């Protein structure tokens, strides 16, 4: 069902755009933490705004999962970045954000890159990863968690970019697990597949890292770093191992579209200004603070 895959993709972009905006507002209302503390997710859950944003993200996740059944990872993962454009537009309209002219140009390039990828992507079912692939994803989970433990000590925009990048790697690994998992023949096979539990684990770690990233810099920086770091590994694995396809003769279009998209989301990290927070949390102080406007 090619047509449904494209519909899932479009709806996913909108859902992630709303999710980024709402979760960033909630993160700005929570004290900045400098430890890799899973309790941050519980504190964020105390905000209704975050829960609505989380609902949007779960919706986007489900839509992305359905889109990955037929569409290649290089398209789906890059399209997640288009949610950043939706976030920026909503921020301007709802929260009165002021976007620099250069950022507007980069957002235009982002959508141009996504368009090129849409025109070049050829729908095809996925191959299976096998036991070695599952082990590799498990090792990746441990590495990302360890790096996050150290990256959480960084402050401001560098911390936002570093943590956002690690979140992107976690979500990229979840996407790699989801592509073959989406073709499970039955509910029993779906739940019995180790990829299902790796998908959940990577998603939880990615969500925690993204929440920490949004506390340290602008929404644009955190999400752009996440999208840039998450797009490349998934695209490579998809093309080499998961039967991702490009229409014959359009390989150049796919390459240009992917590079333009990647350059745009990396360029957007330049315009990151730290959000304003009052106190910084001590290791045992979960106090809440007033909101600063997301950048």
mmCIF file of C-alpha atoms in Angstrom:
data_model
loop_
_atom_site.group_PDB
_atom_site.id
_atom_site.type_symbol
_atom_site.label_atom_id
_atom_site.label_comp_id
_atom_site.label_asym_id
_atom_site.label_seq_id
_atom_site.Cartn_x
_atom_site.Cartn_y
_atom_site.Cartn_z
ATOM 1 C CA UNK A 1 0.000 0.000 0.000
ATOM 2 C CA UNK A 2 2.241 2.750 -1.321
ATOM 3 C CA UNK A 3 -0.325 5.544 -0.984
ATOM 4 C CA UNK A 4 -0.907 4.837 2.717
ATOM 5 C CA UNK A 5 2.856 4.953 3.330
ATOM 6 C CA UNK A 6 3.032 8.499 1.970
ATOM 7 C CA UNK A 7 0.028 9.513 4.096
ATOM 8 C CA UNK A 8 1.666 8.078 7.200
ATOM 9 C CA UNK A 9 4.821 10.032 6.357
ATOM 10 C CA UNK A 10 3.011 13.381 6.007
ATOM 11 C CA UNK A 11 1.024 12.891 9.226
ATOM 12 C CA UNK A 12 4.230 11.877 11.033
ATOM 13 C CA UNK A 13 5.930 15.170 10.117
ATOM 14 C CA UNK A 14 3.055 17.204 11.571
ATOM 15 C CA UNK A 15 2.885 15.076 14.730
ATOM 16 C CA UNK A 16 6.615 15.433 15.426
ATOM 17 C CA UNK A 17 6.386 19.188 14.821
ATOM 18 C CA UNK A 18 3.777 19.559 17.562
ATOM 19 C CA UNK A 19 5.670 17.156 19.839
ATOM 20 C CA UNK A 20 8.925 19.134 19.592
ATOM 21 C CA UNK A 21 7.182 22.393 20.453
ATOM 22 C CA UNK A 22 5.160 21.135 23.416
ATOM 23 C CA UNK A 23 7.975 19.114 24.953
ATOM 24 C CA UNK A 24 10.399 22.017 24.698
ATOM 25 C CA UNK A 25 7.975 24.264 26.606
ATOM 26 C CA UNK A 26 7.719 21.682 29.390
ATOM 27 C CA UNK A 27 11.494 21.162 29.472
ATOM 28 C CA UNK A 28 11.990 24.914 29.867
ATOM 29 C CA UNK A 29 9.771 24.820 32.963
ATOM 30 C CA UNK A 30 11.847 22.144 34.667
ATOM 31 C CA UNK A 31 15.056 22.795 36.573
ATOM 32 C CA UNK A 32 18.203 22.039 34.583
ATOM 33 C CA UNK A 33 19.792 18.741 35.629
ATOM 34 C CA UNK A 34 23.446 17.810 35.265
ATOM 35 C CA UNK A 35 23.128 14.110 35.999
ATOM 36 C CA UNK A 36 21.881 11.284 33.783
ATOM 37 C CA UNK A 37 18.755 10.988 35.919
ATOM 38 C CA UNK A 38 15.790 8.998 34.520
ATOM 39 C CA UNK A 39 13.689 10.781 37.132
ATOM 40 C CA UNK A 40 13.659 13.772 34.791
ATOM 41 C CA UNK A 41 11.032 11.986 32.713
ATOM 42 C CA UNK A 42 8.817 11.702 35.805
ATOM 43 C CA UNK A 43 9.269 15.390 36.561
ATOM 44 C CA UNK A 44 8.444 16.322 32.985
ATOM 45 C CA UNK A 45 5.378 14.083 33.191
ATOM 46 C CA UNK A 46 4.095 16.450 35.870
ATOM 47 C CA UNK A 47 3.482 19.002 33.103
ATOM 48 C CA UNK A 48 0.297 18.611 31.118
ATOM 49 C CA UNK A 49 2.041 20.281 28.184
ATOM 50 C CA UNK A 50 4.729 17.595 28.174
ATOM 51 C CA UNK A 51 2.159 14.800 28.307
ATOM 52 C CA UNK A 52 0.306 16.236 25.317
ATOM 53 C CA UNK A 53 3.622 16.596 23.499
ATOM 54 C CA UNK A 54 4.536 13.034 24.443
ATOM 55 C CA UNK A 55 1.214 11.895 23.049
ATOM 56 C CA UNK A 56 2.040 13.656 19.779
ATOM 57 C CA UNK A 57 5.470 12.034 19.744
ATOM 58 C CA UNK A 58 3.981 8.589 20.343
ATOM 59 C CA UNK A 59 1.559 9.273 17.502
ATOM 60 C CA UNK A 60 4.466 10.316 15.280
ATOM 61 C CA UNK A 61 6.378 7.220 16.352
ATOM 62 C CA UNK A 62 3.487 4.940 15.388
ATOM 63 C CA UNK A 63 3.057 6.722 12.052
ATOM 64 C CA UNK A 64 6.799 6.429 11.378
ATOM 65 C CA UNK A 65 6.665 2.748 12.266
ATOM 66 C CA UNK A 66 3.865 2.202 9.750
ATOM 67 C CA UNK A 67 5.682 4.237 7.094
ATOM 68 C CA UNK A 68 8.845 2.136 7.540
ATOM 69 C CA UNK A 69 7.023 -0.994 6.460
ATOM 70 C CA UNK A 70 7.479 0.022 2.823
ATOM 71 C CA UNK A 71 9.452 3.273 2.718
ATOM 72 C CA UNK A 72 13.275 3.339 3.034
ATOM 73 C CA UNK A 73 14.904 4.547 6.225
ATOM 74 C CA UNK A 74 16.821 7.338 4.498
ATOM 75 C CA UNK A 75 13.472 8.916 3.602
ATOM 76 C CA UNK A 76 11.601 8.315 6.859
ATOM 77 C CA UNK A 77 14.463 9.395 9.137
ATOM 78 C CA UNK A 78 15.208 12.493 7.090
ATOM 79 C CA UNK A 79 11.508 13.332 7.055
ATOM 80 C CA UNK A 80 11.501 13.335 10.840
ATOM 81 C CA UNK A 81 13.732 16.400 10.479
ATOM 82 C CA UNK A 82 10.941 18.158 8.598
ATOM 83 C CA UNK A 83 9.087 18.211 11.904
ATOM 84 C CA UNK A 84 11.636 20.845 12.956
ATOM 85 C CA UNK A 85 10.232 23.125 10.260
ATOM 86 C CA UNK A 86 6.705 22.571 11.568
ATOM 87 C CA UNK A 87 7.985 23.337 15.086
ATOM 88 C CA UNK A 88 9.542 26.601 13.913
ATOM 89 C CA UNK A 89 6.358 27.683 12.130
ATOM 90 C CA UNK A 90 4.236 26.873 15.190
ATOM 91 C CA UNK A 91 6.710 28.716 17.431
ATOM 92 C CA UNK A 92 6.401 31.836 15.288
ATOM 93 C CA UNK A 93 2.609 31.667 15.147
ATOM 94 C CA UNK A 94 1.881 30.609 18.743
ATOM 95 C CA UNK A 95 4.858 31.644 20.895
ATOM 96 C CA UNK A 96 6.004 34.637 18.820
ATOM 97 C CA UNK A 97 9.471 33.245 18.197
ATOM 98 C CA UNK A 98 11.726 35.390 16.022
ATOM 99 C CA UNK A 99 13.635 33.381 13.434
ATOM 100 C CA UNK A 100 16.780 34.884 11.854
ATOM 101 C CA UNK A 101 16.660 35.222 8.075
ATOM 102 C CA UNK A 102 19.412 32.608 7.741
ATOM 103 C CA UNK A 103 17.315 30.133 9.712
ATOM 104 C CA UNK A 104 14.367 30.722 7.389
ATOM 105 C CA UNK A 105 16.637 29.939 4.422
ATOM 106 C CA UNK A 106 17.854 26.761 6.108
ATOM 107 C CA UNK A 107 14.283 25.653 6.764
ATOM 108 C CA UNK A 108 13.497 26.194 3.082
ATOM 109 C CA UNK A 109 16.520 24.056 2.164
ATOM 110 C CA UNK A 110 15.315 21.425 4.616
ATOM 111 C CA UNK A 111 11.976 21.089 2.842
ATOM 112 C CA UNK A 112 13.704 21.101 -0.571
ATOM 113 C CA UNK A 113 15.928 18.222 0.561
ATOM 114 C CA UNK A 114 12.955 16.242 1.844
ATOM 115 C CA UNK A 115 11.163 16.777 -1.476
ATOM 116 C CA UNK A 116 14.152 15.361 -3.372
ATOM 117 C CA UNK A 117 14.184 12.310 -1.117
ATOM 118 C CA UNK A 118 10.469 11.730 -1.642
ATOM 119 C CA UNK A 119 10.970 11.787 -5.423
ATOM 120 C CA UNK A 120 13.888 9.337 -5.275
ATOM 121 C CA UNK A 121 12.667 6.806 -2.685
ATOM 122 C CA UNK A 122 11.385 3.470 -3.987
ATOM 123 C CA UNK A 123 9.065 1.546 -1.636
ATOM 124 C CA UNK A 124 10.149 -2.028 -0.836
ATOM 125 C CA UNK A 125 9.716 -4.516 2.038
ATOM 126 C CA UNK A 126 12.559 -4.905 4.516
ATOM 127 C CA UNK A 127 15.008 -7.742 4.988
ATOM 128 C CA UNK A 128 15.522 -9.181 8.463
ATOM 129 C CA UNK A 129 18.493 -8.232 10.664
ATOM 130 C CA UNK A 130 19.179 -11.587 12.300
ATOM 131 C CA UNK A 131 20.858 -12.368 15.617
ATOM 132 C CA UNK A 132 24.026 -10.412 14.844
ATOM 133 C CA UNK A 133 21.981 -7.293 14.135
ATOM 134 C CA UNK A 134 20.118 -7.615 17.439
ATOM 135 C CA UNK A 135 23.402 -7.974 19.343
ATOM 136 C CA UNK A 136 24.802 -4.908 17.581
ATOM 137 C CA UNK A 137 21.753 -2.867 18.615
ATOM 138 C CA UNK A 138 22.149 -4.051 22.215
ATOM 139 C CA UNK A 139 25.805 -2.963 22.256
ATOM 140 C CA UNK A 140 24.831 0.392 20.723
ATOM 141 C CA UNK A 141 22.313 0.897 23.535
ATOM 142 C CA UNK A 142 25.032 0.472 26.173
ATOM 143 C CA UNK A 143 27.467 2.790 24.377
ATOM 144 C CA UNK A 144 24.860 5.544 23.967
ATOM 145 C CA UNK A 145 23.892 5.329 27.648
ATOM 146 C CA UNK A 146 27.530 5.557 28.786
ATOM 147 C CA UNK A 147 28.226 8.556 26.529
ATOM 148 C CA UNK A 148 25.048 10.212 27.795
ATOM 149 C CA UNK A 149 26.266 9.801 31.383
ATOM 150 C CA UNK A 150 29.267 12.016 30.564
ATOM 151 C CA UNK A 151 27.583 14.373 28.048
ATOM 152 C CA UNK A 152 25.002 15.414 30.635
ATOM 153 C CA UNK A 153 27.727 17.427 32.389
ATOM 154 C CA UNK A 154 28.021 19.841 29.465
ATOM 155 C CA UNK A 155 26.269 23.215 29.705
ATOM 156 C CA UNK A 156 24.458 25.511 27.254
ATOM 157 C CA UNK A 157 24.413 24.947 23.504
ATOM 158 C CA UNK A 158 27.318 22.401 23.524
ATOM 159 C CA UNK A 159 25.382 20.253 25.979
ATOM 160 C CA UNK A 160 22.216 20.623 23.933
ATOM 161 C CA UNK A 161 23.968 19.557 20.728
ATOM 162 C CA UNK A 162 25.854 16.657 22.352
ATOM 163 C CA UNK A 163 22.807 15.248 24.130
ATOM 164 C CA UNK A 164 20.606 15.856 21.100
ATOM 165 C CA UNK A 165 23.098 13.967 18.928
ATOM 166 C CA UNK A 166 23.068 10.999 21.296
ATOM 167 C CA UNK A 167 19.275 11.086 21.320
ATOM 168 C CA UNK A 168 19.406 10.959 17.530
ATOM 169 C CA UNK A 169 21.644 7.879 17.624
ATOM 170 C CA UNK A 170 19.229 6.177 20.028
ATOM 171 C CA UNK A 171 16.213 6.983 17.852
ATOM 172 C CA UNK A 172 18.174 5.925 14.765
ATOM 173 C CA UNK A 173 18.825 2.530 16.362
ATOM 174 C CA UNK A 174 15.134 2.298 17.210
ATOM 175 C CA UNK A 175 14.330 3.008 13.554
ATOM 176 C CA UNK A 176 16.691 0.241 12.403
ATOM 177 C CA UNK A 177 14.882 -2.169 14.745
ATOM 178 C CA UNK A 178 11.474 -0.958 13.578
ATOM 179 C CA UNK A 179 12.032 -1.411 9.822
ATOM 180 C CA UNK A 180 12.134 -5.258 9.815
ATOM 181 C CA UNK A 181 9.835 -5.465 12.838
ATOM 182 C CA UNK A 182 7.070 -3.700 10.900
ATOM 183 C CA UNK A 183 6.864 -6.719 8.598
ATOM 184 C CA UNK A 184 6.154 -9.214 11.413
ATOM 185 C CA UNK A 185 3.590 -11.766 10.154
ATOM 186 C CA UNK A 186 1.559 -11.869 13.381
ATOM 187 C CA UNK A 187 1.108 -10.232 16.771
ATOM 188 C CA UNK A 188 2.761 -13.229 18.444
ATOM 189 C CA UNK A 189 5.828 -12.947 16.228
ATOM 190 C CA UNK A 190 5.896 -9.176 16.818
ATOM 191 C CA UNK A 191 5.962 -9.527 20.618
ATOM 192 C CA UNK A 192 8.416 -12.432 20.574
ATOM 193 C CA UNK A 193 10.968 -10.609 18.429
ATOM 194 C CA UNK A 194 13.952 -9.207 20.425
ATOM 195 C CA UNK A 195 13.842 -6.168 18.122
ATOM 196 C CA UNK A 196 10.586 -5.119 19.814
ATOM 197 C CA UNK A 197 12.286 -4.771 23.208
ATOM 198 C CA UNK A 198 15.360 -3.129 21.731
ATOM 199 C CA UNK A 199 13.031 -0.663 20.020
ATOM 200 C CA UNK A 200 11.436 0.225 23.359
ATOM 201 C CA UNK A 201 14.773 0.511 25.190
ATOM 202 C CA UNK A 202 16.367 2.753 22.564
ATOM 203 C CA UNK A 203 13.251 4.937 22.465
ATOM 204 C CA UNK A 204 13.228 5.456 26.247
ATOM 205 C CA UNK A 205 16.933 6.349 26.327
ATOM 206 C CA UNK A 206 16.449 8.682 23.359
ATOM 207 C CA UNK A 207 13.499 10.373 25.056
ATOM 208 C CA UNK A 208 15.509 10.980 28.228
ATOM 209 C CA UNK A 209 18.463 12.382 26.282
ATOM 210 C CA UNK A 210 16.182 14.646 24.261
ATOM 211 C CA UNK A 211 14.586 16.016 27.429
ATOM 212 C CA UNK A 212 18.022 16.790 28.856
ATOM 213 C CA UNK A 213 19.097 18.403 25.570
ATOM 214 C CA UNK A 214 16.082 20.698 25.435
ATOM 215 C CA UNK A 215 16.931 22.049 28.887
ATOM 216 C CA UNK A 216 20.374 23.273 27.837
ATOM 217 C CA UNK A 217 19.830 25.085 24.540
ATOM 218 C CA UNK A 218 17.179 26.066 22.067
ATOM 219 C CA UNK A 219 14.639 23.623 20.714
ATOM 220 C CA UNK A 220 16.131 24.124 17.264
ATOM 221 C CA UNK A 221 19.611 23.117 18.446
ATOM 222 C CA UNK A 222 18.479 20.018 20.303
ATOM 223 C CA UNK A 223 16.166 18.724 17.577
ATOM 224 C CA UNK A 224 18.480 19.631 14.687
ATOM 225 C CA UNK A 225 21.394 17.807 16.347
ATOM 226 C CA UNK A 226 19.137 14.833 17.013
ATOM 227 C CA UNK A 227 17.940 14.673 13.403
ATOM 228 C CA UNK A 228 21.423 15.129 11.920
ATOM 229 C CA UNK A 229 22.982 12.403 14.078
ATOM 230 C CA UNK A 230 20.069 10.040 13.590
ATOM 231 C CA UNK A 231 19.679 10.257 9.832
ATOM 232 C CA UNK A 232 23.075 9.015 8.632
ATOM 233 C CA UNK A 233 23.440 5.686 10.525
ATOM 234 C CA UNK A 234 19.884 4.603 9.721
ATOM 235 C CA UNK A 235 20.314 5.511 6.044
ATOM 236 C CA UNK A 236 23.546 3.502 5.760
ATOM 237 C CA UNK A 237 22.166 0.450 7.551
ATOM 238 C CA UNK A 238 18.952 0.600 5.529
ATOM 239 C CA UNK A 239 20.713 0.701 2.167
ATOM 240 C CA UNK A 240 23.312 -1.949 3.063
ATOM 241 C CA UNK A 241 21.289 -4.424 5.111
ATOM 242 C CA UNK A 242 17.538 -3.760 4.997
ATOM 243 C CA UNK A 243 16.703 -3.672 1.282
ATOM 244 C CA UNK A 244 16.070 0.076 1.064
ATOM 245 C CA UNK A 245 15.666 1.074 -2.588
ATOM 246 C CA UNK A 246 16.151 4.125 -4.820
ATOM 247 C CA UNK A 247 14.431 4.531 -8.188
ATOM 248 C CA UNK A 248 16.908 3.738 -11.013
ATOM 249 C CA UNK A 249 18.492 6.888 -12.405
ATOM 250 C CA UNK A 250 17.587 8.950 -9.332
ATOM 251 C CA UNK A 251 20.540 8.036 -7.164
ATOM 252 C CA UNK A 252 21.979 11.528 -7.683
ATOM 253 C CA UNK A 253 18.697 13.086 -6.538
ATOM 254 C CA UNK A 254 18.681 10.965 -3.392
ATOM 255 C CA UNK A 255 22.297 11.901 -2.642
ATOM 256 C CA UNK A 256 21.674 15.617 -3.190
ATOM 257 C CA UNK A 257 18.449 15.546 -1.184
ATOM 258 C CA UNK A 258 20.072 13.730 1.719
ATOM 259 C CA UNK A 259 23.103 16.029 1.809
ATOM 260 C CA UNK A 260 20.947 19.166 1.572
ATOM 261 C CA UNK A 261 18.710 17.911 4.374
ATOM 262 C CA UNK A 262 21.675 17.008 6.556
ATOM 263 C CA UNK A 263 23.429 20.321 5.903
ATOM 264 C CA UNK A 264 20.254 22.239 6.734
ATOM 265 C CA UNK A 265 19.696 20.551 10.098
ATOM 266 C CA UNK A 266 23.381 20.910 11.022
ATOM 267 C CA UNK A 267 23.305 24.569 9.988
ATOM 268 C CA UNK A 268 20.313 25.178 12.210
ATOM 269 C CA UNK A 269 22.419 24.363 15.291
ATOM 270 C CA UNK A 270 24.372 27.615 14.730
ATOM 271 C CA UNK A 271 21.375 29.653 15.765
ATOM 272 C CA UNK A 272 21.036 28.089 19.199
ATOM 273 C CA UNK A 273 20.814 30.403 22.186
ATOM 274 C CA UNK A 274 20.454 28.844 25.640
ATOM 275 C CA UNK A 275 17.014 28.986 27.221
ATOM 276 C CA UNK A 276 16.718 31.079 30.312
ATOM 277 C CA UNK A 277 16.386 29.152 33.598
ATOM 278 C CA UNK A 278 16.563 30.292 37.171
ATOM 279 C CA UNK A 279 18.149 27.799 39.576
ATOM 280 C CA UNK A 280 20.176 24.815 38.447
ATOM 281 C CA UNK A 281 19.173 21.575 40.109
ATOM 282 C CA UNK A 282 21.462 20.015 42.633
ATOM 283 C CA UNK A 283 21.829 16.275 42.503
ATOM 284 C CA UNK A 284 18.909 15.791 44.913
ATOM 285 C CA UNK A 285 16.841 18.902 44.211
ATOM 286 C CA UNK A 286 13.872 18.254 41.888
ATOM 287 C CA UNK A 287 12.397 21.728 42.318
ATOM 288 C CA UNK A 288 10.453 23.267 39.444
ATOM 289 C CA UNK A 289 11.146 26.727 38.066
ATOM 290 C CA UNK A 290 9.427 29.236 35.845
ATOM 291 C CA UNK A 291 9.536 28.908 32.103
ATOM 292 C CA UNK A 292 11.996 30.525 29.777
ATOM 293 C CA UNK A 293 11.013 30.978 26.139
ATOM 294 C CA UNK A 294 12.409 28.205 23.898
ATOM 295 C CA UNK A 295 14.946 29.619 21.482
#
